[in-house]
C-alpha positions as MATLAB code, in Angstrom:
seq = 'MERSAQLTNILPQLNIGDISHSIINQTTHAETLAHLLFLPGQYLLVYKEGETTNYKFIAPAALREAFAAEPIDSGYLPPNTVRWGRCHKGEWLVQFYPPQRYCISLENTTLKIPMPGLIFAGCNRQYWIWSIKKFEQNSPLFYAPLPNVMENGSICFGENSVPNCSPENIMQVWELFWHSAFNQDSVQGKSKSYPEDVRSLLYQLHNNKSKRYPTRDLVPWSNKTITTAIELIIS';
ca = [
      74.597  136.433   80.089;
      77.571  134.896   81.837;
      75.254  132.887   84.134;
      73.210  131.631   81.153;
      76.389  130.440   79.498;
      77.318  128.556   82.663;
      73.913  126.837   82.794;
      74.231  125.884   79.140;
      77.486  124.164   79.930;
      75.987  122.323   82.913;
      72.777  120.990   81.314;
      72.998  118.439   78.508;
      72.127  119.583   75.000;
      68.814  117.989   74.019;
      66.648  118.277   70.921;
      63.494  119.169   72.813;
      61.330  119.347   69.703;
      62.214  115.822   68.617;
      61.697  114.469   72.138;
      58.281  116.139   72.449;
      57.001  114.925   69.086;
      58.276  111.415   69.779;
      56.441  111.254   73.113;
      53.175  112.565   71.666;
      53.313  110.255   68.661;
      53.745  107.230   70.930;
      50.723  108.161   73.048;
      47.812  105.881   72.237;
      45.474  106.584   75.160;
      43.011  109.341   74.242;
      42.623  110.483   77.865;
      46.330  111.211   78.320;
      46.478  114.997   78.546;
      50.193  115.575   79.050;
      53.565  114.021   79.901;
      56.039  115.176   82.540;
      59.604  114.230   81.610;
      62.372  114.011   84.197;
      65.433  114.894   82.134;
      68.978  115.311   83.475;
      68.906  118.528   85.496;
      65.534  119.709   84.182;
      61.802  118.967   83.990;
      59.802  119.189   80.777;
      56.014  119.275   80.377;
      54.832  118.052   76.964;
      51.193  118.506   75.927;
      49.129  118.745   72.776;
      46.611  121.412   71.776;
      44.767  120.388   68.648;
      47.423  119.407   66.133;
      50.151  121.409   67.854;
      52.679  119.839   70.211;
      53.713  122.223   72.985;
      56.357  121.954   75.645;
      57.679  124.075   78.484;
      60.256  123.742   81.213;
      59.104  123.632   84.838;
      61.161  124.979   87.716;
      62.008  122.425   90.432;
      60.434  124.686   93.079;
      57.159  124.840   91.142;
      57.142  121.067   90.722;
      57.749  120.489   94.430;
      54.924  122.870   95.306;
      52.540  121.121   92.923;
      53.202  117.702   94.435;
      53.191  119.034   97.996;
      49.745  120.525   97.447;
      48.248  117.107   96.675;
      46.367  116.050   99.847;
      47.134  112.641  101.342;
      44.789  111.128  103.912;
      45.259  107.638  105.298;
      41.742  107.634  106.692;
      41.038  106.182  110.112;
      43.727  103.648  110.927;
      42.841  100.366  112.665;
      43.693   99.823  116.348;
      47.299   98.957  117.222;
      48.642  100.603  114.047;
      51.829  102.549  114.746;
      52.951  103.416  111.191;
      51.442  103.662  107.716;
      52.985  104.616  104.405;
      53.308  104.051  100.678;
      56.294  102.807   98.715;
      56.950  101.509   95.207;
      55.440   98.155   96.259;
      52.196   99.651   97.553;
      50.776  100.476  100.982;
      52.493   99.272  104.145;
      51.469   99.183  107.791;
      53.117   98.290  111.081;
      51.157   97.254  114.159;
      52.132   96.578  117.756;
      50.249   94.136  119.974;
      51.104   94.097  123.690;
      51.659   90.802  125.532;
      48.469   88.757  125.772;
      47.082   85.228  125.451;
      45.969   83.679  122.163;
      44.192   80.501  121.118;
      45.891   78.580  118.326;
      45.255   75.300  116.549;
      48.358   73.102  116.618;
      48.219   69.533  115.295;
      44.434   69.295  115.819;
      44.802   70.551  119.384;
      43.606   73.930  120.601;
      46.189   75.639  122.791;
      45.762   78.752  124.885;
      49.183   80.330  125.180;
      50.707   83.649  126.249;
      52.701   85.613  123.703;
      55.211   88.438  124.168;
      54.674   91.792  122.514;
      54.337   91.313  118.763;
      55.156   93.457  115.741;
      52.910   92.702  112.765;
      53.751   94.317  109.428;
      52.443   94.125  105.891;
      53.426   95.462  102.485;
      51.625   94.622   99.258;
      50.564   90.978   99.769;
      53.370   89.933  102.111;
      53.196   89.971  105.902;
      55.750   89.618  108.700;
      55.676   89.042  112.447;
      58.333   89.423  115.150;
      58.335   89.552  118.927;
      59.608   92.418  121.027;
      60.321   92.955  124.706;
      59.771   96.713  124.821;
      58.054   98.842  122.231;
      60.464  101.549  121.108;
      61.617  102.372  117.578;
      65.161  101.174  118.277;
      64.229   98.172  120.401;
      65.707   94.891  119.109;
      63.413   92.382  117.455;
      63.192   88.680  118.261;
      61.858   85.699  116.371;
      58.145   85.164  116.870;
      57.975   81.917  118.915;
      55.560   80.257  116.514;
      55.654   77.713  113.683;
      54.976   78.731  110.081;
      57.013   81.940  110.347;
      60.060   82.013  108.092;
      63.578   82.958  109.179;
      63.146   86.479  107.772;
      59.933   86.938  109.749;
      57.581   86.464  106.797;
      54.425   84.455  107.399;
      53.519   81.325  105.467;
      49.751   81.256  104.992;
      49.777   77.938  103.158;
      46.941   77.731  100.671;
      45.129   80.704  102.189;
      44.925   83.752   99.930;
      45.690   87.086  101.580;
      44.587   90.527  100.350;
      46.824   93.498   99.657;
      47.957   95.305  102.769;
      45.780   98.318  103.588;
      44.110   99.862  106.649;
      40.904   98.114  105.563;
      42.476   94.654  105.187;
      45.194   94.271  107.785;
      42.871   93.241  110.629;
      41.416   90.538  108.391;
      44.918   89.171  107.772;
      45.755   89.340  111.486;
      42.691   87.233  112.313;
      43.464   84.833  109.463;
      46.945   84.263  110.875;
      45.669   83.205  114.295;
      42.776   81.126  112.974;
      44.964   79.181  110.539;
      46.242   75.781  111.668;
      49.903   75.725  112.709;
      52.068   72.712  111.853;
      55.667   71.448  111.919;
      57.062   74.007  109.461;
      59.743   76.497  110.593;
      59.918   75.373  114.228;
      63.688   75.593  114.785;
      65.763   78.410  116.263;
      62.909   80.220  118.010;
      63.371   79.128  121.611;
      66.472   79.014  123.777;
      64.976   76.207  125.866;
      63.827   74.188  122.866;
      66.029   75.263  119.943;
      64.996   72.285  117.808;
      61.244   72.739  118.126;
      59.404   75.720  119.607;
      56.213   73.645  119.759;
      57.547   71.910  122.877;
      57.553   75.244  124.682;
      54.055   76.091  123.427;
      52.673   72.813  124.778;
      54.421   73.460  128.090;
      52.950   76.954  128.379;
      49.487   75.595  127.613;
      49.704   72.713  130.079;
      50.992   75.003  132.833;
      48.260   77.553  132.061;
      50.970   80.190  131.956;
      49.775   83.768  131.818;
      53.059   85.369  130.708;
      55.530   84.388  128.046;
      59.122   83.950  129.357;
      60.809   86.721  127.361;
      64.249   85.510  128.470;
      63.635   82.549  126.143;
      63.296   84.746  123.027;
      65.943   84.442  120.311;
      67.286   87.712  118.771;
      66.434   88.298  115.120;
      69.606   89.323  113.235;
      70.259   92.306  115.540;
      67.521   94.226  113.721;
      65.186   96.869  115.170;
      61.690   97.979  114.171;
      63.203  100.812  112.144;
      65.626   98.611  110.210;
      62.913   95.997  109.636;
      60.679   98.635  108.036;
      63.543   99.714  105.796;
      63.956   96.120  104.615;
      60.232   95.715  103.978;
      59.791   98.812  101.821;
      63.135   98.662   99.980;
];
């Protein structure tokens, strides 16, 4: 009895009957079977049987077990994917691409250029790209040495429409990024050798038929790592 009195003092006094009837009366969708209310310090299940409104408290342990029992399967993830998850914005993915050469269209000219390792991430309908010297979760990120990538790493797709991020769609967006024409937007602050315009370095790499990107030329991105970048994306 003494413990019950202590709990009564801890939990707020609520008129459960009034709350339950109010919730049920405001329900307009016929297929809604029940409501789970997260009240201060307690959980309440409200449901209707015929004309009777019923309610019962649910123990936190039982609620955790119920949610934990729900299976979650990401399905087969596309190549290069290193992380997948869900947040309040929707699905998110992170991919890593090792150093390699790409063909890009820049000012009506096709360039074949080497790129450093790249981190490509998406959440909802927004996508980001950064460069990286070594793939580890706490490795620092650098600006992607490309036009049309904003200061925060987000990609400008121009008039192109991009789908929601998902394991099924992210490769489509990756290909769209490389096949889109690059221009003069967001070219500053991405190269130590050419701080005013990274395109000068891209032309140089193409003309020299360089096979490796000079990683010493990369510019650090706000002292952020892969882990902190993910936190920013899903927050």
